[in-house]
XYZ file of C-alpha atoms in Angstrom:
264
model
C -35.340 24.280 1.906
C -38.719 23.569 3.480
C -39.734 23.687 7.141
C -42.858 22.087 8.623
C -44.386 24.136 11.451
C -46.439 22.250 14.063
C -47.821 23.649 17.300
C -49.875 23.021 20.421
C -50.003 19.235 20.580
C -51.234 19.227 24.216
C -50.161 15.604 24.491
C -50.912 13.299 27.415
C -50.766 9.532 27.539
C -54.175 9.581 29.212
C -56.527 12.469 29.922
C -57.839 11.243 33.264
C -58.597 14.484 35.152
C -62.180 15.740 34.774
C -62.211 18.346 37.547
C -62.898 21.272 35.173
C -64.905 21.709 31.969
C -61.689 22.274 30.030
C -60.248 18.974 31.268
C -63.520 17.248 30.415
C -63.153 18.653 26.888
C -59.691 17.105 26.601
C -61.185 13.720 27.470
C -63.745 14.079 24.687
C -61.418 15.186 21.882
C -59.763 12.795 19.484
C -56.323 11.997 20.878
C -53.637 14.317 19.424
C -51.511 11.283 18.575
C -54.134 10.255 16.020
C -54.346 13.756 14.534
C -50.597 14.177 14.314
C -50.177 10.744 12.756
C -52.926 11.454 10.220
C -51.426 14.822 9.290
C -47.897 13.482 8.807
C -49.195 10.557 6.751
C -51.384 12.896 4.689
C -48.383 15.038 3.792
C -46.383 11.919 2.959
C -49.116 10.545 0.712
C -49.326 13.889 -1.085
C -45.605 13.756 -1.720
C -44.955 16.810 0.435
C -41.349 16.905 1.579
C -39.641 19.046 4.209
C -36.160 19.274 5.651
C -36.841 20.302 9.252
C -39.742 20.523 11.698
C -40.386 23.193 14.333
C -42.952 22.756 17.123
C -43.909 26.006 18.860
C -44.924 25.000 22.346
C -47.589 23.370 24.466
C -46.004 20.054 23.650
C -47.924 18.473 26.518
C -50.887 19.590 28.600
C -49.598 19.820 32.183
C -47.553 16.783 31.256
C -45.765 14.327 33.506
C -42.260 13.031 32.842
C -43.860 9.970 31.248
C -45.985 12.156 28.965
C -42.875 13.869 27.594
C -41.096 10.548 27.222
C -43.969 9.106 25.210
C -44.325 12.251 23.101
C -40.662 12.055 22.144
C -41.073 8.402 21.184
C -44.037 9.398 19.006
C -42.204 12.272 17.312
C -39.113 10.159 16.714
C -41.261 7.494 15.065
C -43.231 9.908 12.860
C -40.567 12.397 11.802
C -37.662 11.329 9.624
C -35.991 14.768 9.698
C -34.516 16.846 12.558
C -37.061 18.703 14.678
C -36.792 21.593 17.129
C -39.175 22.582 19.916
C -40.167 25.573 22.019
C -42.091 25.508 25.301
C -45.532 26.946 26.066
C -47.611 27.878 29.081
C -48.932 24.310 29.447
C -45.413 22.858 29.516
C -43.885 22.041 32.911
C -40.223 22.803 32.317
C -38.795 20.364 34.853
C -40.840 17.480 33.436
C -39.921 18.459 29.868
C -36.210 18.448 30.641
C -36.426 15.099 32.414
C -38.781 13.283 30.058
C -37.874 14.798 26.683
C -34.165 15.538 27.107
C -33.212 13.234 29.997
C -31.747 16.211 31.865
C -32.247 17.681 35.317
C -33.194 21.337 34.820
C -36.091 23.780 35.120
C -34.728 26.879 33.400
C -36.343 28.568 30.396
C -35.632 26.497 27.294
C -33.705 28.843 24.986
C -31.595 27.154 22.318
C -29.764 27.844 19.060
C -29.758 25.367 16.185
C -27.229 26.248 13.486
C -28.212 25.150 9.992
C -26.254 25.549 6.778
C -27.363 29.074 5.807
C -29.131 30.396 8.904
C -29.916 29.590 12.528
C -33.157 28.607 14.210
C -33.438 30.221 17.636
C -35.944 28.741 20.081
C -36.845 31.519 22.519
C -38.834 30.646 25.639
C -41.424 33.396 26.149
C -43.586 31.188 28.359
C -44.132 30.544 32.030
C -46.099 27.513 33.186
C -49.621 28.572 34.137
C -49.372 32.123 32.720
C -51.621 32.264 29.671
C -50.325 35.620 28.403
C -46.643 34.682 28.264
C -43.584 35.986 30.067
C -40.119 37.341 29.315
C -37.661 38.854 31.767
C -34.293 40.594 31.615
C -32.403 37.313 31.822
C -34.108 35.982 28.708
C -33.745 39.307 26.892
C -30.041 39.360 27.667
C -29.746 35.787 26.387
C -31.479 36.760 23.140
C -29.312 39.841 22.651
C -26.122 37.878 23.322
C -27.269 35.084 21.003
C -27.725 37.487 18.106
C -24.308 38.996 18.850
C -22.625 35.595 18.767
C -24.317 34.756 15.468
C -22.519 37.788 14.005
C -25.209 39.026 11.615
C -26.182 35.535 10.559
C -29.882 35.264 9.587
C -32.203 33.990 12.326
C -35.540 32.200 12.158
C -37.041 32.881 15.588
C -39.518 30.419 17.096
C -41.556 30.896 20.271
C -44.920 29.949 21.745
C -46.855 33.118 22.577
C -48.134 35.296 19.766
C -47.046 38.920 19.406
C -49.829 40.578 17.392
C -52.884 41.578 19.404
C -55.449 41.589 16.605
C -54.770 38.020 15.508
C -56.764 36.440 18.345
C -59.246 37.093 21.141
C -56.692 36.024 23.744
C -54.084 38.651 24.721
C -50.772 38.830 22.899
C -47.484 38.857 24.770
C -46.581 42.334 25.986
C -43.083 42.967 24.669
C -40.680 45.627 25.952
C -39.030 48.026 23.535
C -35.674 46.297 23.912
C -37.179 43.032 22.624
C -38.425 44.724 19.475
C -35.092 46.478 19.017
C -33.176 43.209 19.234
C -35.326 41.679 16.506
C -35.214 44.729 14.235
C -31.533 45.574 14.691
C -30.525 42.093 13.576
C -31.241 39.922 10.510
C -34.421 38.215 11.738
C -35.764 36.436 8.666
C -39.020 35.322 10.280
C -40.957 34.735 13.494
C -42.916 31.514 14.132
C -45.456 31.290 16.977
C -48.295 29.161 18.330
C -50.680 29.542 21.292
C -53.763 30.866 19.463
C -54.521 27.482 17.791
C -55.332 29.325 14.534
C -53.069 29.920 11.546
C -52.158 33.541 10.842
C -49.703 35.455 8.670
C -48.597 39.071 8.816
C -45.573 41.231 9.604
C -44.284 42.091 13.077
C -42.091 45.184 13.111
C -41.588 44.561 9.396
C -40.531 40.934 9.945
C -42.458 38.050 8.297
C -44.589 36.515 11.029
C -46.548 33.243 11.079
C -48.710 31.276 13.504
C -49.672 27.647 12.869
C -52.908 25.838 13.622
C -52.818 23.619 16.687
C -52.658 19.847 16.501
C -54.909 19.316 19.543
C -57.986 21.492 18.921
C -59.246 24.922 17.871
C -61.162 27.307 20.112
C -63.827 29.824 19.097
C -64.826 32.668 21.416
C -68.613 32.600 21.888
C -68.592 35.721 24.159
C -69.455 35.963 27.865
C -66.583 33.653 28.783
C -67.819 30.728 26.692
C -65.491 28.973 24.237
C -66.466 26.373 21.652
C -63.764 23.779 21.067
C -63.631 22.240 17.592
C -61.869 19.136 16.271
C -59.800 21.125 13.747
C -56.045 20.993 13.288
C -53.282 21.716 10.812
C -49.766 22.905 10.020
C -47.737 25.310 7.877
C -44.884 24.598 5.490
C -42.440 27.377 4.657
C -40.210 27.496 1.610
C -36.894 29.227 2.279
C -34.620 30.470 -0.478
C -31.661 32.829 -0.260
C -32.260 33.151 3.493
C -35.809 34.421 3.002
C -39.239 32.851 3.513
C -40.665 32.995 0.011
C -43.807 30.882 0.482
C -46.156 29.677 3.225
C -48.443 26.744 2.481
C -51.208 26.166 5.035
C -52.716 22.728 5.659
C -55.879 23.223 7.735
C -57.993 20.135 8.374
C -61.612 20.889 9.249
C -63.576 17.945 10.602
C -66.822 19.786 11.334
C -66.925 18.202 14.793
C -67.594 20.269 17.905
C -65.894 18.778 20.957
C -67.540 20.797 23.709
C -68.570 24.300 24.723
C -66.778 25.387 27.894
C -67.679 28.194 30.273
C -64.587 29.842 31.771
């Protein structure tokens, strides 16, 4: 089995707000729809096949209901296999539920997707507007109960915020001991994250751990609060055999184009 890992699309139908340097940068970048379409077509032309797709958050960038509706139309048109999503700090939960799922809700998006030999668990460790992530007792209890119900079935855990501090200049999610215990006391076969916009692979508490490149853009810390945004993007593909991730293939597309330097 193979799983395509996408992240951080930051989709909007139109990037019309220019009130900050960051928003001006979004107006200047190539539209994520073009990047995502190019990437999916590139994989297709190379004969790369996959069975499922996971998208680890920041689906939209402060998106409206219409933005989520149009993103779903795009994903449905591009992807011929089932796909699963997580939410990030740029996702407005109420608009996601309404536009993407046609539901009225604003709760954390935590879901279980049962596959043939394991389950994909989408765990919402985000809060809109909080760049460092967020988990509370309610979400921890949900995660613990989810593992219990799966009765020692292997879990591939997907979430937005990264967990390893050294992988990026931006802070990792601070996790309580009980979170780590839940993951380690149960058969967690892998952890998939986004948020940093840069691919990364390591182990977290002994569990295989991967972050995918963003679709929208990549950021480089230039020190003193300045960030250079580049027109780079990519994805990972994982090969799973006997309920283990046995290979990670990284597709990083470097355009050499600088979008804008932003002072935060």
